[in-house]
Backbone as CSV, one residue per row, in Angstrom:
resi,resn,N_x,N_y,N_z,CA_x,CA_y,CA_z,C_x,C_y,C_z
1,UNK,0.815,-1.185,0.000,0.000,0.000,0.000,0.863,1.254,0.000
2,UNK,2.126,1.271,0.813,2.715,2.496,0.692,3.257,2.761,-0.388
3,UNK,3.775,1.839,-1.112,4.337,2.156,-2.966,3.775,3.147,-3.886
4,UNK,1.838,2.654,-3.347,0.921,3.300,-4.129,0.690,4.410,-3.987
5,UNK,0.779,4.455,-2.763,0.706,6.424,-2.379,1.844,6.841,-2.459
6,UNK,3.098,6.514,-2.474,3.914,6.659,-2.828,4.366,7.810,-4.538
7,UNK,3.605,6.677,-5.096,3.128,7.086,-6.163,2.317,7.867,-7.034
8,UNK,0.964,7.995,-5.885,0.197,8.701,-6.222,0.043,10.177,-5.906
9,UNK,0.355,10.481,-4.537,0.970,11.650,-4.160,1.668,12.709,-5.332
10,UNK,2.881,12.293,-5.904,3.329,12.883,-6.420,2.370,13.203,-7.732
11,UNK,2.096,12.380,-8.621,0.802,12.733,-8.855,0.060,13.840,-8.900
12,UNK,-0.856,13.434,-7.663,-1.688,14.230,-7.782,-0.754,16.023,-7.278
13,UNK,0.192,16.192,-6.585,0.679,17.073,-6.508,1.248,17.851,-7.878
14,UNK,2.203,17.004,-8.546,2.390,17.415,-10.120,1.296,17.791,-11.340
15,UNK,0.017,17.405,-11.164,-1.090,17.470,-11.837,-1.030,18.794,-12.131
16,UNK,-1.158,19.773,-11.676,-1.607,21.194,-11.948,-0.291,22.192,-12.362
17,UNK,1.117,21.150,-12.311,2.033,21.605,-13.290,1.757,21.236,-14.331
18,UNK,1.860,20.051,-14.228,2.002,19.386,-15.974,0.815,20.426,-16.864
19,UNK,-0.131,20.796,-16.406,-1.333,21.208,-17.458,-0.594,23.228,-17.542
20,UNK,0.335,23.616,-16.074,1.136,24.530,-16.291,1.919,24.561,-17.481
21,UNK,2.836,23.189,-17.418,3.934,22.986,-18.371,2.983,23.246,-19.929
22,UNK,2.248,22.781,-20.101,1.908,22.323,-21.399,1.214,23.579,-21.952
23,UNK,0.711,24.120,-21.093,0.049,25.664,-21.695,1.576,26.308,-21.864
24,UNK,2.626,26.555,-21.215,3.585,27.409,-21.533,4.725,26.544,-22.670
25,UNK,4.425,25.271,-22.849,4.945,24.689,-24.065,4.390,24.750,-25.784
26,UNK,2.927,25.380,-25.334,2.093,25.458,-26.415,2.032,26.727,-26.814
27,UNK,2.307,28.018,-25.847,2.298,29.039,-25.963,3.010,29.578,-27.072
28,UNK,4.208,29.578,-27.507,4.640,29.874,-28.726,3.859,29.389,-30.080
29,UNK,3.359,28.077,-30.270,2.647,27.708,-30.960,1.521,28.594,-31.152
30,UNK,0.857,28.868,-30.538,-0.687,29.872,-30.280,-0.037,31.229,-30.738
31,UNK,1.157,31.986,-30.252,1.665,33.079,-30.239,1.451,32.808,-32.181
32,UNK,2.725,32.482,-32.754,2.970,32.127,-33.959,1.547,32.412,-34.847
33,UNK,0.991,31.441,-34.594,-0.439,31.120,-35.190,-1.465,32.665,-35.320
34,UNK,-1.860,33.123,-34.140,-1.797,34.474,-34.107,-1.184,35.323,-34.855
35,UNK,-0.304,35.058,-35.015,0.215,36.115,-36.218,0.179,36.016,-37.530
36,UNK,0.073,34.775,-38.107,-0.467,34.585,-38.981,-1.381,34.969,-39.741
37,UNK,-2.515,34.631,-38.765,-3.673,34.669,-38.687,-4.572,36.593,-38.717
38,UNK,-3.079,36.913,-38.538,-3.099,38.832,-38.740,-2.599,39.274,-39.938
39,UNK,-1.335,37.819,-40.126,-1.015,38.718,-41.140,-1.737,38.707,-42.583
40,UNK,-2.616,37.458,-42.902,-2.914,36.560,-43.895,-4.900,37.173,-43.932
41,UNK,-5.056,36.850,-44.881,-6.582,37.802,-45.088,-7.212,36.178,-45.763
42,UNK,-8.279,36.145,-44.917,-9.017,34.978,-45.249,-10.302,35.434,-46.723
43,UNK,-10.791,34.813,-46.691,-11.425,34.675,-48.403,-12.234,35.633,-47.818
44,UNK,-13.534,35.142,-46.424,-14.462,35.470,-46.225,-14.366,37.465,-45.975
45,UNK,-13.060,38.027,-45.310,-12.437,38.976,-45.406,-12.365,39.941,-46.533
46,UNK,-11.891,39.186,-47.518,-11.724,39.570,-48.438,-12.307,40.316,-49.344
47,UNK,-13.532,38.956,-49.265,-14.525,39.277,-49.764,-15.570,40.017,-49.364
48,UNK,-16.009,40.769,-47.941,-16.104,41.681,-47.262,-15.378,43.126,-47.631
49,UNK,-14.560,42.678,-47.595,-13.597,44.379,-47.939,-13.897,44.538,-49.640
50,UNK,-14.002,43.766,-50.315,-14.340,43.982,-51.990,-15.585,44.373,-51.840
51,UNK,-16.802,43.889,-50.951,-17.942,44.293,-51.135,-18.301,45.902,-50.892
52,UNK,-17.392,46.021,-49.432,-17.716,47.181,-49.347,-16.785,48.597,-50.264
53,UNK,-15.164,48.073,-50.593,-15.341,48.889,-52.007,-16.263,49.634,-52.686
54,UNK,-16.471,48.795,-53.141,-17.155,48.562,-54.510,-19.160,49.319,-53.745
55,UNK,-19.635,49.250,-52.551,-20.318,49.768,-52.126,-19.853,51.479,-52.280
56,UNK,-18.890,51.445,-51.569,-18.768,52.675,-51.818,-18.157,53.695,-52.784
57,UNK,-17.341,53.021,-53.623,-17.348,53.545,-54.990,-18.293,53.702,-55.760
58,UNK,-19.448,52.838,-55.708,-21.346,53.461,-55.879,-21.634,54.462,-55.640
59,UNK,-21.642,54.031,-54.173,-21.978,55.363,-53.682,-21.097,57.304,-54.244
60,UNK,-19.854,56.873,-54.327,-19.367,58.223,-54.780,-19.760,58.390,-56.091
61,UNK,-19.883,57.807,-57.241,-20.456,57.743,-58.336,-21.822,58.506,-58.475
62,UNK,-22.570,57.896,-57.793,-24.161,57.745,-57.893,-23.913,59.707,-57.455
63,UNK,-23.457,59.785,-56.307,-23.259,61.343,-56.040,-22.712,62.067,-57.109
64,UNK,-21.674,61.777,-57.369,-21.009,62.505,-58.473,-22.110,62.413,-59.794
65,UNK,-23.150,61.536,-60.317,-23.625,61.370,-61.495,-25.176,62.624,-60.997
66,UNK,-25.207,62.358,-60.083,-26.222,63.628,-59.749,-26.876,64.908,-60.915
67,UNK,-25.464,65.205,-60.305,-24.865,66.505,-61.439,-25.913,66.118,-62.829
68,UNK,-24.974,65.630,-62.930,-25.149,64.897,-64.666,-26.622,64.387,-65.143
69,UNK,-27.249,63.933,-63.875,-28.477,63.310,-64.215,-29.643,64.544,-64.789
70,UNK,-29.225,65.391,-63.893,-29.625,66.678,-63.881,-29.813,68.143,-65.126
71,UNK,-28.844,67.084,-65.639,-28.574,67.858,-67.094,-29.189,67.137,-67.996
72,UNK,-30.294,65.741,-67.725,-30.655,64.995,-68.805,-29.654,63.615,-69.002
73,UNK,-28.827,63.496,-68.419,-28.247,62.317,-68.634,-28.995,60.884,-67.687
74,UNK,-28.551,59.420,-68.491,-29.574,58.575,-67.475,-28.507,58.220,-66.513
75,UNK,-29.175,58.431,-65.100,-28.334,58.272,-63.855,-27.914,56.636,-63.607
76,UNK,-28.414,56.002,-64.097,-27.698,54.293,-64.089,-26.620,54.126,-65.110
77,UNK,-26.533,54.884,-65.912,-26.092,54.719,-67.278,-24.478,55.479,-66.919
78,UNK,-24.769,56.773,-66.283,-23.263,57.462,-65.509,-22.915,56.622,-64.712
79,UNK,-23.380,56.249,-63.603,-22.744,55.287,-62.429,-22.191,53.924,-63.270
80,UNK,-22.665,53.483,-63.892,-22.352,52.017,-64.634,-20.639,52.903,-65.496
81,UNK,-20.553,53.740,-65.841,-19.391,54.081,-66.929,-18.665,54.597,-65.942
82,UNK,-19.367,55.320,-64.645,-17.964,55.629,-63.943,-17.708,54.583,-63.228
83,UNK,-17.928,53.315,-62.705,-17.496,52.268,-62.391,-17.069,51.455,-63.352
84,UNK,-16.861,51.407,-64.596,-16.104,51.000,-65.076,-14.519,51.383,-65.717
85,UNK,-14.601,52.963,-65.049,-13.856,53.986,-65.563,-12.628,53.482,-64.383
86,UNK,-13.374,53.047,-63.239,-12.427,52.708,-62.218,-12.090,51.207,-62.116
87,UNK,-12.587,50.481,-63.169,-12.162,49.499,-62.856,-12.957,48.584,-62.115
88,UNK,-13.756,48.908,-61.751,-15.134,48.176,-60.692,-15.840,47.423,-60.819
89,UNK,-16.511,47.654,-62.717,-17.802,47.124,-62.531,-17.272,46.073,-64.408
């Protein structure tokens, strides 16, 4: 019987290192990853930031075609050429 507690003792005393050890062994791993993960632009991101572009290059268009609409020109017809003027549409 004393072998076992012997044994187990240490154990259960070491328990709440080991899960110490292993978070500060993993920590660089997580660190790393993190940065990555900052530096690198995921699709869904991406594709978020293109949407809103492109939202708001509309939007400055559609303002800017105002003018123009105003003079008789068709206001879908300016926004469509100045987004393509930029490359947008």
């Amino acid at each position: 019987m004393r072998p076992a507690a012997a044994l187990a003792l240490p154990a259960l005393l070491l328990g709440g290192c080991v899960s110490t050890v292993a978070s500060v062994v993993t920590a660089p791993v997580r660190v790393a990853a993190k940065g990555v993960d900052w530096a690198t632009t995921s699709q869904s991101e991406a594709d978020r930031n293109r949407g809103r572009k492109l939202r708001k290059a509309e939007e400055k268009a559609r303002k800017e075609c105002r003018r123009d609409y105003d003079n008789g020109y068709d206001r879908d017809e300016c926004v469509r050429a100045r987004m393509r003027d930029e490359g947008l549409y």
